[in-house]
Amino acid sequence: MSFVQIKNVVKKYSNQVSVDHLNLTIQEGEIFGLLGPNGAGKSTTIKMLSGLLRMDSGEMTVDGLSVAKDTIEVKRLIGLVPQDIAIFGNLSARENVTFFAKLYGLRGNLLHSRVKEALDFVGLSDRARDKPSSFSGGMKRRLNIACAIMHHPKLIIMDEPTVGIDPQSRNHILESVRALNRMGSTIIYTSHYMEEVAAISTRVGIMDRGHLIACGTQEELRGKVAQDNKIMLQVANLTEEAVIELRDHPRIKQVTAEDQALELLVGASQAYLQDILFILSKHQVKIQSLVQVEPDLEALFLSLTGRTLRD
């Protein structure tokens, strides 16, 4: 039996459909990356799965238990790391984790050992007595994780856990995801950062406007855009006029320009390369390096929707 099953789930807000007949299966032991732009329906799906929001129709189960009918039992199986930091500023780090541990019924020696274990795991043992008001954004995110894992949940759901933090804290969180998975937890990790999902996920689902538009391993998903190529160039004397003309080309699907770097998503035909070289030469842009790379998840999303993940 699949560990998480979502069958034909619908959620509406007034007249707007947030999740539209969603079907998804997640196996035990997976790190499942749920990828999509803001407003795709990821957070709504997570809230319904964790019992915080009622679905309008459909069915969700976790480890064979119905989210709608066995809500309390399901919540005991889940550790939720919400997108909005959920900690108490007037309590110390240890007191925060202790509070949530008691909600799960932990008492006595087990309570103390689990609190210490969780703080050790996220690297905050030396700040256990300090209040989160003195913490950086990344440290608050890590404390959020400690509060979600001290009861050893079978399913850990992380909803955009790296929003607004520094690269060092982001890397710490991504490594924590891998470690929690090695310790036996199934992970659902939502993000609109393709590179994070690509780094840690065993399988990926891509959502857009409430629909699951693609699902599979990264190799399977990349195969869906095998007809496209990504071309990366380092140039000199790049002009706005050259970028505009590249974007106006009917066969160039995407142009990203940053400083003197260009990233283009084009079709499979090598004829497009000739057009690119002609446009750059016309505007006296000098090419310093050119590399063709395998399409990634961002390219797949663009191919399926005509938009980028951060639109």
PDB file of C-alpha atoms in Angstrom:
ATOM      1  CA  MET A   1       0.000   0.000   0.000  1.00  0.00           C
ATOM      2  CA  SER A   2       1.203   3.501  -0.802  1.00  0.00           C
ATOM      3  CA  PHE A   3       2.193   5.553   2.239  1.00  0.00           C
ATOM      4  CA  VAL A   4       0.412   8.749   1.117  1.00  0.00           C
ATOM      5  CA  GLN A   5      -2.540   8.665  -1.261  1.00  0.00           C
ATOM      6  CA  ILE A   6      -4.355  11.722  -2.581  1.00  0.00           C
ATOM      7  CA  LYS A   7      -7.393  10.883  -4.697  1.00  0.00           C
ATOM      8  CA  ASN A   8      -9.396  13.394  -6.714  1.00  0.00           C
ATOM      9  CA  VAL A   9      -9.008  16.166  -4.109  1.00  0.00           C
ATOM     10  CA  VAL A  10     -10.639  19.555  -4.687  1.00  0.00           C
ATOM     11  CA  LYS A  11     -10.354  22.764  -2.642  1.00  0.00           C
ATOM     12  CA  LYS A  12     -12.015  26.057  -3.532  1.00  0.00           C
ATOM     13  CA  TYR A  13     -11.830  29.512  -1.974  1.00  0.00           C
ATOM     14  CA  SER A  14     -15.007  31.381  -2.927  1.00  0.00           C
ATOM     15  CA  ASN A  15     -15.098  30.963  -6.717  1.00  0.00           C
ATOM     16  CA  GLN A  16     -11.376  30.276  -7.085  1.00  0.00           C
ATOM     17  CA  VAL A  17     -10.178  26.667  -7.383  1.00  0.00           C
ATOM     18  CA  SER A  18      -6.924  26.239  -5.452  1.00  0.00           C
ATOM     19  CA  VAL A  19      -6.562  22.459  -5.856  1.00  0.00           C
ATOM     20  CA  ASP A  20      -8.330  20.882  -8.824  1.00  0.00           C
ATOM     21  CA  HIS A  21      -8.984  17.104  -8.739  1.00  0.00           C
ATOM     22  CA  LEU A  22      -5.478  16.303  -7.512  1.00  0.00           C
ATOM     23  CA  ASN A  23      -4.256  12.696  -7.643  1.00  0.00           C
ATOM     24  CA  LEU A  24      -0.889  11.783  -6.144  1.00  0.00           C
ATOM     25  CA  THR A  25       0.766   8.705  -4.602  1.00  0.00           C
ATOM     26  CA  ILE A  26       3.907   8.787  -2.433  1.00  0.00           C
ATOM     27  CA  GLN A  27       5.753   5.648  -1.346  1.00  0.00           C
ATOM     28  CA  GLU A  28       7.223   5.091   2.112  1.00  0.00           C
ATOM     29  CA  GLY A  29      10.869   6.208   2.344  1.00  0.00           C
ATOM     30  CA  GLU A  30      10.712   8.749  -0.483  1.00  0.00           C
ATOM     31  CA  ILE A  31      11.911  12.325  -0.503  1.00  0.00           C
ATOM     32  CA  PHE A  32       9.133  13.690  -2.658  1.00  0.00           C
ATOM     33  CA  GLY A  33       9.693  17.174  -4.032  1.00  0.00           C
ATOM     34  CA  LEU A  34       6.542  19.159  -4.763  1.00  0.00           C
ATOM     35  CA  LEU A  35       7.571  21.912  -7.145  1.00  0.00           C
ATOM     36  CA  GLY A  36       5.604  24.857  -8.488  1.00  0.00           C
ATOM     37  CA  PRO A  37       5.315  28.647  -8.499  1.00  0.00           C
ATOM     38  CA  ASN A  38       3.666  30.635  -5.733  1.00  0.00           C
ATOM     39  CA  GLY A  39      -0.096  30.088  -5.927  1.00  0.00           C
ATOM     40  CA  ALA A  40       0.185  26.658  -7.561  1.00  0.00           C
ATOM     41  CA  GLY A  41      -1.725  24.963  -4.717  1.00  0.00           C
ATOM     42  CA  LYS A  42       1.241  23.398  -2.884  1.00  0.00           C
ATOM     43  CA  SER A  43       0.593  24.929   0.533  1.00  0.00           C
ATOM     44  CA  THR A  44      -3.160  24.275   0.312  1.00  0.00           C
ATOM     45  CA  THR A  45      -2.428  20.615  -0.449  1.00  0.00           C
ATOM     46  CA  ILE A  46      -0.048  20.402   2.523  1.00  0.00           C
ATOM     47  CA  LYS A  47      -2.574  21.991   4.900  1.00  0.00           C
ATOM     48  CA  MET A  48      -5.257  19.518   3.831  1.00  0.00           C
ATOM     49  CA  LEU A  49      -2.902  16.543   4.164  1.00  0.00           C
ATOM     50  CA  SER A  50      -1.845  17.601   7.672  1.00  0.00           C
ATOM     51  CA  GLY A  51      -5.450  18.076   8.815  1.00  0.00           C
ATOM     52  CA  LEU A  52      -5.310  21.868   9.108  1.00  0.00           C
ATOM     53  CA  LEU A  53      -7.759  22.516   6.253  1.00  0.00           C
ATOM     54  CA  ARG A  54     -10.830  20.613   5.110  1.00  0.00           C
ATOM     55  CA  MET A  55     -10.944  19.418   1.527  1.00  0.00           C
ATOM     56  CA  ASP A  56     -14.150  20.089  -0.402  1.00  0.00           C
ATOM     57  CA  SER A  57     -14.130  16.643  -1.984  1.00  0.00           C
ATOM     58  CA  GLY A  58     -11.828  13.695  -2.542  1.00  0.00           C
ATOM     59  CA  GLU A  59      -9.831  11.488  -0.203  1.00  0.00           C
ATOM     60  CA  MET A  60      -6.434  11.617   1.508  1.00  0.00           C
ATOM     61  CA  THR A  61      -4.789   8.805   3.470  1.00  0.00           C
ATOM     62  CA  VAL A  62      -1.496   8.518   5.374  1.00  0.00           C
ATOM     63  CA  ASP A  63      -0.235   5.022   6.235  1.00  0.00           C
ATOM     64  CA  GLY A  64      -3.717   3.675   5.520  1.00  0.00           C
ATOM     65  CA  LEU A  65      -5.482   6.181   7.826  1.00  0.00           C
ATOM     66  CA  SER A  66      -8.048   8.635   6.495  1.00  0.00           C
ATOM     67  CA  VAL A  67      -7.083  12.272   7.031  1.00  0.00           C
ATOM     68  CA  ALA A  68     -10.793  13.199   7.237  1.00  0.00           C
ATOM     69  CA  LYS A  69     -11.902  10.393   9.575  1.00  0.00           C
ATOM     70  CA  ASP A  70      -8.757   9.593  11.579  1.00  0.00           C
ATOM     71  CA  THR A  71      -7.481  13.142  11.926  1.00  0.00           C
ATOM     72  CA  ILE A  72      -5.887  12.824  15.396  1.00  0.00           C
ATOM     73  CA  GLU A  73      -4.102   9.571  14.542  1.00  0.00           C
ATOM     74  CA  VAL A  74      -2.811  11.055  11.270  1.00  0.00           C
ATOM     75  CA  LYS A  75      -1.513  14.173  13.020  1.00  0.00           C
ATOM     76  CA  ARG A  76       0.552  11.961  15.351  1.00  0.00           C
ATOM     77  CA  LEU A  77       2.281  10.470  12.307  1.00  0.00           C
ATOM     78  CA  ILE A  78       3.176  13.863  10.829  1.00  0.00           C
ATOM     79  CA  GLY A  79       5.797  16.487  11.579  1.00  0.00           C
ATOM     80  CA  LEU A  80       4.897  19.753   9.853  1.00  0.00           C
ATOM     81  CA  VAL A  81       7.426  22.497   9.137  1.00  0.00           C
ATOM     82  CA  PRO A  82       5.153  25.341   7.978  1.00  0.00           C
ATOM     83  CA  GLN A  83       6.077  28.103   5.563  1.00  0.00           C
ATOM     84  CA  ASP A  84       5.370  30.722   8.247  1.00  0.00           C
ATOM     85  CA  ILE A  85       7.674  30.240  11.241  1.00  0.00           C
ATOM     86  CA  ALA A  86       5.629  28.782  14.141  1.00  0.00           C
ATOM     87  CA  ILE A  87       7.638  29.355  17.313  1.00  0.00           C
ATOM     88  CA  PHE A  88       7.107  31.440  20.445  1.00  0.00           C
ATOM     89  CA  GLY A  89       9.366  34.478  20.727  1.00  0.00           C
ATOM     90  CA  ASN A  90       8.998  34.722  24.515  1.00  0.00           C
ATOM     91  CA  LEU A  91      10.155  31.124  25.131  1.00  0.00           C
ATOM     92  CA  SER A  92      13.711  29.812  24.886  1.00  0.00           C
ATOM     93  CA  ALA A  93      14.667  27.359  22.152  1.00  0.00           C
ATOM     94  CA  ARG A  94      14.471  24.468  24.644  1.00  0.00           C
ATOM     95  CA  GLU A  95      11.106  25.666  25.947  1.00  0.00           C
ATOM     96  CA  ASN A  96       9.744  25.891  22.401  1.00  0.00           C
ATOM     97  CA  VAL A  97      10.660  22.295  21.579  1.00  0.00           C
ATOM     98  CA  THR A  98       9.433  21.131  25.001  1.00  0.00           C
ATOM     99  CA  PHE A  99       6.053  22.797  24.450  1.00  0.00           C
ATOM    100  CA  PHE A 100       5.466  20.980  21.166  1.00  0.00           C
ATOM    101  CA  ALA A 101       6.802  17.698  22.576  1.00  0.00           C
ATOM    102  CA  LYS A 102       4.232  17.841  25.378  1.00  0.00           C
ATOM    103  CA  LEU A 103       1.467  18.341  22.819  1.00  0.00           C
ATOM    104  CA  TYR A 104       2.462  14.923  21.434  1.00  0.00           C
ATOM    105  CA  GLY A 105       2.257  13.386  24.903  1.00  0.00           C
ATOM    106  CA  LEU A 106       5.969  13.099  25.649  1.00  0.00           C
ATOM    107  CA  ARG A 107       6.782  13.130  29.369  1.00  0.00           C
ATOM    108  CA  GLY A 108       9.617  12.478  31.824  1.00  0.00           C
ATOM    109  CA  ASN A 109      12.986  11.185  30.659  1.00  0.00           C
ATOM    110  CA  LEU A 110      11.716  10.560  27.131  1.00  0.00           C
ATOM    111  CA  LEU A 111      10.638  14.207  26.867  1.00  0.00           C
ATOM    112  CA  HIS A 112      14.035  15.509  27.973  1.00  0.00           C
ATOM    113  CA  SER A 113      15.993  13.145  25.726  1.00  0.00           C
ATOM    114  CA  ARG A 114      13.894  13.950  22.653  1.00  0.00           C
ATOM    115  CA  VAL A 115      14.184  17.718  23.202  1.00  0.00           C
ATOM    116  CA  LYS A 116      17.970  17.424  23.530  1.00  0.00           C
ATOM    117  CA  GLU A 117      18.118  15.156  20.470  1.00  0.00           C
ATOM    118  CA  ALA A 118      16.104  17.601  18.343  1.00  0.00           C
ATOM    119  CA  LEU A 119      18.207  20.618  19.337  1.00  0.00           C
ATOM    120  CA  ASP A 120      21.407  18.650  18.708  1.00  0.00           C
ATOM    121  CA  PHE A 121      20.125  17.608  15.298  1.00  0.00           C
ATOM    122  CA  VAL A 122      19.493  21.187  14.113  1.00  0.00           C
ATOM    123  CA  GLY A 123      22.719  22.510  15.663  1.00  0.00           C
ATOM    124  CA  LEU A 124      21.131  24.718  18.323  1.00  0.00           C
ATOM    125  CA  SER A 125      22.245  22.985  21.538  1.00  0.00           C
ATOM    126  CA  ASP A 126      24.570  25.866  22.400  1.00  0.00           C
ATOM    127  CA  ARG A 127      21.644  28.304  22.073  1.00  0.00           C
ATOM    128  CA  ALA A 128      19.080  26.189  23.939  1.00  0.00           C
ATOM    129  CA  ARG A 129      18.564  28.799  26.669  1.00  0.00           C
ATOM    130  CA  ASP A 130      18.296  31.739  24.263  1.00  0.00           C
ATOM    131  CA  LYS A 131      15.063  33.185  22.945  1.00  0.00           C
ATOM    132  CA  PRO A 132      14.402  33.168  19.183  1.00  0.00           C
ATOM    133  CA  SER A 133      14.243  36.966  19.148  1.00  0.00           C
ATOM    134  CA  SER A 134      18.057  36.881  19.152  1.00  0.00           C
ATOM    135  CA  PHE A 135      18.226  34.305  16.327  1.00  0.00           C
ATOM    136  CA  SER A 136      18.904  34.845  12.649  1.00  0.00           C
ATOM    137  CA  GLY A 137      16.229  33.871  10.130  1.00  0.00           C
ATOM    138  CA  GLY A 138      18.052  30.622   9.381  1.00  0.00           C
ATOM    139  CA  MET A 139      18.297  29.698  13.068  1.00  0.00           C
ATOM    140  CA  LYS A 140      14.563  30.311  13.508  1.00  0.00           C
ATOM    141  CA  ARG A 141      13.913  27.986  10.561  1.00  0.00           C
ATOM    142  CA  ARG A 142      16.102  25.321  12.167  1.00  0.00           C
ATOM    143  CA  LEU A 143      14.254  25.684  15.481  1.00  0.00           C
ATOM    144  CA  ASN A 144      11.013  25.294  13.519  1.00  0.00           C
ATOM    145  CA  ILE A 145      12.340  21.951  12.255  1.00  0.00           C
ATOM    146  CA  ALA A 146      13.332  20.833  15.774  1.00  0.00           C
ATOM    147  CA  CYS A 147       9.774  21.501  16.969  1.00  0.00           C
ATOM    148  CA  ALA A 148       8.424  19.328  14.132  1.00  0.00           C
ATOM    149  CA  ILE A 149      10.659  16.260  14.504  1.00  0.00           C
ATOM    150  CA  MET A 150      11.068  15.593  18.251  1.00  0.00           C
ATOM    151  CA  HIS A 151       8.250  12.975  18.242  1.00  0.00           C
ATOM    152  CA  HIS A 152       9.961  10.938  15.465  1.00  0.00           C
ATOM    153  CA  PRO A 153       7.218  11.377  12.847  1.00  0.00           C
ATOM    154  CA  LYS A 154       6.887   8.835  10.035  1.00  0.00           C
ATOM    155  CA  LEU A 155       6.002  11.628   7.600  1.00  0.00           C
ATOM    156  CA  ILE A 156       7.739  15.018   7.652  1.00  0.00           C
ATOM    157  CA  ILE A 157       6.203  17.789   5.559  1.00  0.00           C
ATOM    158  CA  MET A 158       8.346  20.834   4.831  1.00  0.00           C
ATOM    159  CA  ASP A 159       6.508  23.724   3.206  1.00  0.00           C
ATOM    160  CA  GLU A 160       8.970  26.216   1.661  1.00  0.00           C
ATOM    161  CA  PRO A 161      11.399  25.819   4.610  1.00  0.00           C
ATOM    162  CA  THR A 162      14.205  27.942   3.129  1.00  0.00           C
ATOM    163  CA  VAL A 163      12.319  31.147   2.320  1.00  0.00           C
ATOM    164  CA  GLY A 164      14.342  34.241   3.195  1.00  0.00           C
ATOM    165  CA  ILE A 165      17.424  32.585   4.691  1.00  0.00           C
ATOM    166  CA  ASP A 166      21.145  32.678   3.992  1.00  0.00           C
ATOM    167  CA  PRO A 167      22.932  30.065   1.832  1.00  0.00           C
ATOM    168  CA  GLN A 168      24.667  28.418   4.823  1.00  0.00           C
ATOM    169  CA  SER A 169      21.368  27.836   6.636  1.00  0.00           C
ATOM    170  CA  ARG A 170      19.779  26.626   3.385  1.00  0.00           C
ATOM    171  CA  ASN A 171      22.515  24.030   2.950  1.00  0.00           C
ATOM    172  CA  HIS A 172      22.119  22.970   6.592  1.00  0.00           C
ATOM    173  CA  ILE A 173      18.383  22.422   6.086  1.00  0.00           C
ATOM    174  CA  LEU A 174      18.872  20.448   2.874  1.00  0.00           C
ATOM    175  CA  GLU A 175      21.392  18.189   4.586  1.00  0.00           C
ATOM    176  CA  SER A 176      18.936  17.796   7.491  1.00  0.00           C
ATOM    177  CA  VAL A 177      16.306  16.578   5.017  1.00  0.00           C
ATOM    178  CA  ARG A 178      18.674  13.888   3.748  1.00  0.00           C
ATOM    179  CA  ALA A 179      19.579  12.851   7.308  1.00  0.00           C
ATOM    180  CA  LEU A 180      15.935  12.613   8.423  1.00  0.00           C
ATOM    181  CA  ASN A 181      15.196  10.458   5.396  1.00  0.00           C
ATOM    182  CA  ARG A 182      18.136   8.159   6.220  1.00  0.00           C
ATOM    183  CA  MET A 183      16.703   7.831   9.736  1.00  0.00           C
ATOM    184  CA  GLY A 184      13.466   6.446   8.274  1.00  0.00           C
ATOM    185  CA  SER A 185      11.109   9.367   7.679  1.00  0.00           C
ATOM    186  CA  THR A 186       9.233   9.892   4.440  1.00  0.00           C
ATOM    187  CA  ILE A 187       9.649  13.532   3.367  1.00  0.00           C
ATOM    188  CA  ILE A 188       7.409  15.835   1.360  1.00  0.00           C
ATOM    189  CA  TYR A 189       9.345  18.975   0.464  1.00  0.00           C
ATOM    190  CA  THR A 190       7.574  21.851  -1.276  1.00  0.00           C
ATOM    191  CA  SER A 191       9.418  24.678  -2.990  1.00  0.00           C
ATOM    192  CA  HIS A 192       9.446  26.971  -5.991  1.00  0.00           C
ATOM    193  CA  TYR A 193      13.250  26.688  -6.053  1.00  0.00           C
ATOM    194  CA  MET A 194      14.017  24.087  -8.700  1.00  0.00           C
ATOM    195  CA  GLU A 195      17.627  23.632  -7.578  1.00  0.00           C
ATOM    196  CA  GLU A 196      16.620  22.628  -4.037  1.00  0.00           C
ATOM    197  CA  VAL A 197      14.114  20.036  -5.204  1.00  0.00           C
ATOM    198  CA  ALA A 198      16.603  18.687  -7.750  1.00  0.00           C
ATOM    199  CA  ALA A 199      19.307  18.344  -5.070  1.00  0.00           C
ATOM    200  CA  ILE A 200      17.389  16.171  -2.610  1.00  0.00           C
ATOM    201  CA  SER A 201      14.354  14.510  -4.209  1.00  0.00           C
ATOM    202  CA  THR A 202      14.000  10.882  -5.235  1.00  0.00           C
ATOM    203  CA  ARG A 203      10.831  11.798  -7.154  1.00  0.00           C
ATOM    204  CA  VAL A 204       9.247  15.106  -8.155  1.00  0.00           C
ATOM    205  CA  GLY A 205       5.712  16.339  -8.731  1.00  0.00           C
ATOM    206  CA  ILE A 206       5.143  19.643 -10.515  1.00  0.00           C
ATOM    207  CA  MET A 207       1.999  21.632  -9.729  1.00  0.00           C
ATOM    208  CA  ASP A 208       0.515  24.590 -11.586  1.00  0.00           C
ATOM    209  CA  ARG A 209      -2.845  26.292 -10.997  1.00  0.00           C
ATOM    210  CA  GLY A 210      -4.068  23.486  -8.757  1.00  0.00           C
ATOM    211  CA  HIS A 211      -3.154  20.665 -11.145  1.00  0.00           C
ATOM    212  CA  LEU A 212      -0.384  18.077 -11.011  1.00  0.00           C
ATOM    213  CA  ILE A 213       1.064  18.583 -14.498  1.00  0.00           C
ATOM    214  CA  ALA A 214       3.980  16.131 -14.266  1.00  0.00           C
ATOM    215  CA  CYS A 215       5.301  13.508 -11.847  1.00  0.00           C
ATOM    216  CA  GLY A 216       8.237  11.091 -11.864  1.00  0.00           C
ATOM    217  CA  THR A 217      11.941  10.725 -11.238  1.00  0.00           C
ATOM    218  CA  GLN A 218      14.138  13.555 -12.440  1.00  0.00           C
ATOM    219  CA  GLU A 219      15.385  11.365 -15.282  1.00  0.00           C
ATOM    220  CA  GLU A 220      11.813  10.629 -16.371  1.00  0.00           C
ATOM    221  CA  LEU A 221      10.865  14.301 -16.234  1.00  0.00           C
ATOM    222  CA  ARG A 222      13.944  15.436 -18.137  1.00  0.00           C
ATOM    223  CA  GLY A 223      13.005  12.926 -20.817  1.00  0.00           C
ATOM    224  CA  LYS A 224       9.813  14.908 -21.412  1.00  0.00           C
ATOM    225  CA  VAL A 225      11.869  17.854 -22.675  1.00  0.00           C
ATOM    226  CA  ALA A 226      14.545  15.883 -24.467  1.00  0.00           C
ATOM    227  CA  GLN A 227      13.672  17.801 -27.620  1.00  0.00           C
ATOM    228  CA  ASP A 228      14.833  21.068 -26.004  1.00  0.00           C
ATOM    229  CA  ASN A 229      18.340  22.326 -25.333  1.00  0.00           C
ATOM    230  CA  LYS A 230      19.696  24.807 -22.826  1.00  0.00           C
ATOM    231  CA  ILE A 231      22.560  26.975 -24.055  1.00  0.00           C
ATOM    232  CA  MET A 232      24.684  28.939 -21.581  1.00  0.00           C
ATOM    233  CA  LEU A 233      26.984  31.713 -22.794  1.00  0.00           C
ATOM    234  CA  GLN A 234      29.511  34.017 -21.190  1.00  0.00           C
ATOM    235  CA  VAL A 235      29.790  37.164 -23.316  1.00  0.00           C
ATOM    236  CA  ALA A 236      31.250  40.652 -23.391  1.00  0.00           C
ATOM    237  CA  ASN A 237      29.540  43.912 -24.383  1.00  0.00           C
ATOM    238  CA  LEU A 238      26.032  42.473 -23.955  1.00  0.00           C
ATOM    239  CA  THR A 239      23.397  45.033 -24.947  1.00  0.00           C
ATOM    240  CA  GLU A 240      19.704  45.336 -24.155  1.00  0.00           C
ATOM    241  CA  GLU A 241      18.984  45.386 -27.892  1.00  0.00           C
ATOM    242  CA  ALA A 242      20.623  41.974 -28.338  1.00  0.00           C
ATOM    243  CA  VAL A 243      18.610  40.490 -25.456  1.00  0.00           C
ATOM    244  CA  ILE A 244      15.378  41.902 -26.890  1.00  0.00           C
ATOM    245  CA  GLU A 245      16.064  40.442 -30.332  1.00  0.00           C
ATOM    246  CA  LEU A 246      16.871  37.037 -28.843  1.00  0.00           C
ATOM    247  CA  ARG A 247      13.602  37.115 -26.876  1.00  0.00           C
ATOM    248  CA  ASP A 248      11.688  38.057 -30.021  1.00  0.00           C
ATOM    249  CA  HIS A 249      13.028  35.047 -31.914  1.00  0.00           C
ATOM    250  CA  PRO A 250      10.045  32.697 -32.502  1.00  0.00           C
ATOM    251  CA  ARG A 251      12.003  29.523 -31.729  1.00  0.00           C
ATOM    252  CA  ILE A 252      13.858  30.694 -28.613  1.00  0.00           C
ATOM    253  CA  LYS A 253      11.606  29.754 -25.699  1.00  0.00           C
ATOM    254  CA  GLN A 254      13.369  31.585 -22.890  1.00  0.00           C
ATOM    255  CA  VAL A 255      16.181  34.115 -22.478  1.00  0.00           C
ATOM    256  CA  THR A 256      17.727  34.880 -19.090  1.00  0.00           C
ATOM    257  CA  ALA A 257      20.366  37.607 -18.960  1.00  0.00           C
ATOM    258  CA  GLU A 258      22.437  38.455 -15.900  1.00  0.00           C
ATOM    259  CA  ASP A 259      25.486  40.715 -16.125  1.00  0.00           C
ATOM    260  CA  GLN A 260      27.467  39.190 -18.997  1.00  0.00           C
ATOM    261  CA  ALA A 261      25.856  35.727 -18.843  1.00  0.00           C
ATOM    262  CA  LEU A 262      23.092  34.431 -21.100  1.00  0.00           C
ATOM    263  CA  GLU A 263      20.938  31.341 -20.629  1.00  0.00           C
ATOM    264  CA  LEU A 264      18.729  30.277 -23.549  1.00  0.00           C
ATOM    265  CA  LEU A 265      16.173  27.497 -23.893  1.00  0.00           C
ATOM    266  CA  VAL A 266      15.824  26.464 -27.524  1.00  0.00           C
ATOM    267  CA  GLY A 267      14.585  23.582 -29.640  1.00  0.00           C
ATOM    268  CA  ALA A 268      16.675  20.598 -30.662  1.00  0.00           C
ATOM    269  CA  SER A 269      17.691  21.852 -34.104  1.00  0.00           C
ATOM    270  CA  GLN A 270      21.252  23.117 -34.379  1.00  0.00           C
ATOM    271  CA  ALA A 271      19.932  25.774 -36.794  1.00  0.00           C
ATOM    272  CA  TYR A 272      18.924  27.878 -33.777  1.00  0.00           C
ATOM    273  CA  LEU A 273      22.557  28.083 -32.753  1.00  0.00           C
ATOM    274  CA  GLN A 274      23.346  29.760 -36.073  1.00  0.00           C
ATOM    275  CA  ASP A 275      20.593  32.328 -35.437  1.00  0.00           C
ATOM    276  CA  ILE A 276      21.913  33.045 -31.944  1.00  0.00           C
ATOM    277  CA  LEU A 277      25.441  33.600 -33.218  1.00  0.00           C
ATOM    278  CA  PHE A 278      24.142  35.902 -35.966  1.00  0.00           C
ATOM    279  CA  ILE A 279      22.104  38.045 -33.533  1.00  0.00           C
ATOM    280  CA  LEU A 280      25.014  38.423 -31.099  1.00  0.00           C
ATOM    281  CA  SER A 281      27.454  39.254 -33.894  1.00  0.00           C
ATOM    282  CA  LYS A 282      25.019  41.814 -35.321  1.00  0.00           C
ATOM    283  CA  HIS A 283      25.012  43.663 -31.987  1.00  0.00           C
ATOM    284  CA  GLN A 284      28.794  43.287 -31.587  1.00  0.00           C
ATOM    285  CA  VAL A 285      28.442  41.018 -28.546  1.00  0.00           C
ATOM    286  CA  LYS A 286      31.590  38.918 -28.135  1.00  0.00           C
ATOM    287  CA  ILE A 287      31.187  35.277 -27.094  1.00  0.00           C
ATOM    288  CA  GLN A 288      33.726  34.108 -24.520  1.00  0.00           C
ATOM    289  CA  SER A 289      32.287  30.649 -23.873  1.00  0.00           C
ATOM    290  CA  LEU A 290      29.302  28.577 -25.027  1.00  0.00           C
ATOM    291  CA  VAL A 291      28.047  25.375 -23.360  1.00  0.00           C
ATOM    292  CA  GLN A 292      25.033  23.230 -24.203  1.00  0.00           C
ATOM    293  CA  VAL A 293      23.580  21.471 -21.142  1.00  0.00           C
ATOM    294  CA  GLU A 294      20.844  18.948 -20.440  1.00  0.00           C
ATOM    295  CA  PRO A 295      17.415  20.507 -19.781  1.00  0.00           C
ATOM    296  CA  ASP A 296      16.372  20.723 -16.107  1.00  0.00           C
ATOM    297  CA  LEU A 297      13.112  20.894 -14.148  1.00  0.00           C
ATOM    298  CA  GLU A 298      12.783  24.615 -14.838  1.00  0.00           C
ATOM    299  CA  ALA A 299      12.909  23.863 -18.549  1.00  0.00           C
ATOM    300  CA  LEU A 300      10.227  21.196 -18.136  1.00  0.00           C
ATOM    301  CA  PHE A 301       7.925  23.629 -16.352  1.00  0.00           C
ATOM    302  CA  LEU A 302       8.437  26.216 -19.072  1.00  0.00           C
ATOM    303  CA  SER A 303       7.783  23.602 -21.755  1.00  0.00           C
ATOM    304  CA  LEU A 304       4.531  22.497 -20.080  1.00  0.00           C
ATOM    305  CA  THR A 305       3.131  25.904 -19.109  1.00  0.00           C
ATOM    306  CA  GLY A 306       4.891  28.573 -21.139  1.00  0.00           C
ATOM    307  CA  ARG A 307       5.878  30.279 -17.871  1.00  0.00           C
ATOM    308  CA  THR A 308       8.869  30.140 -15.530  1.00  0.00           C
ATOM    309  CA  LEU A 309       8.604  28.841 -11.969  1.00  0.00           C
ATOM    310  CA  ARG A 310       9.039  32.337 -10.537  1.00  0.00           C
ATOM    311  CA  ASP A 311       6.482  34.091 -12.757  1.00  0.00           C
TER     312      ASP A 311
END
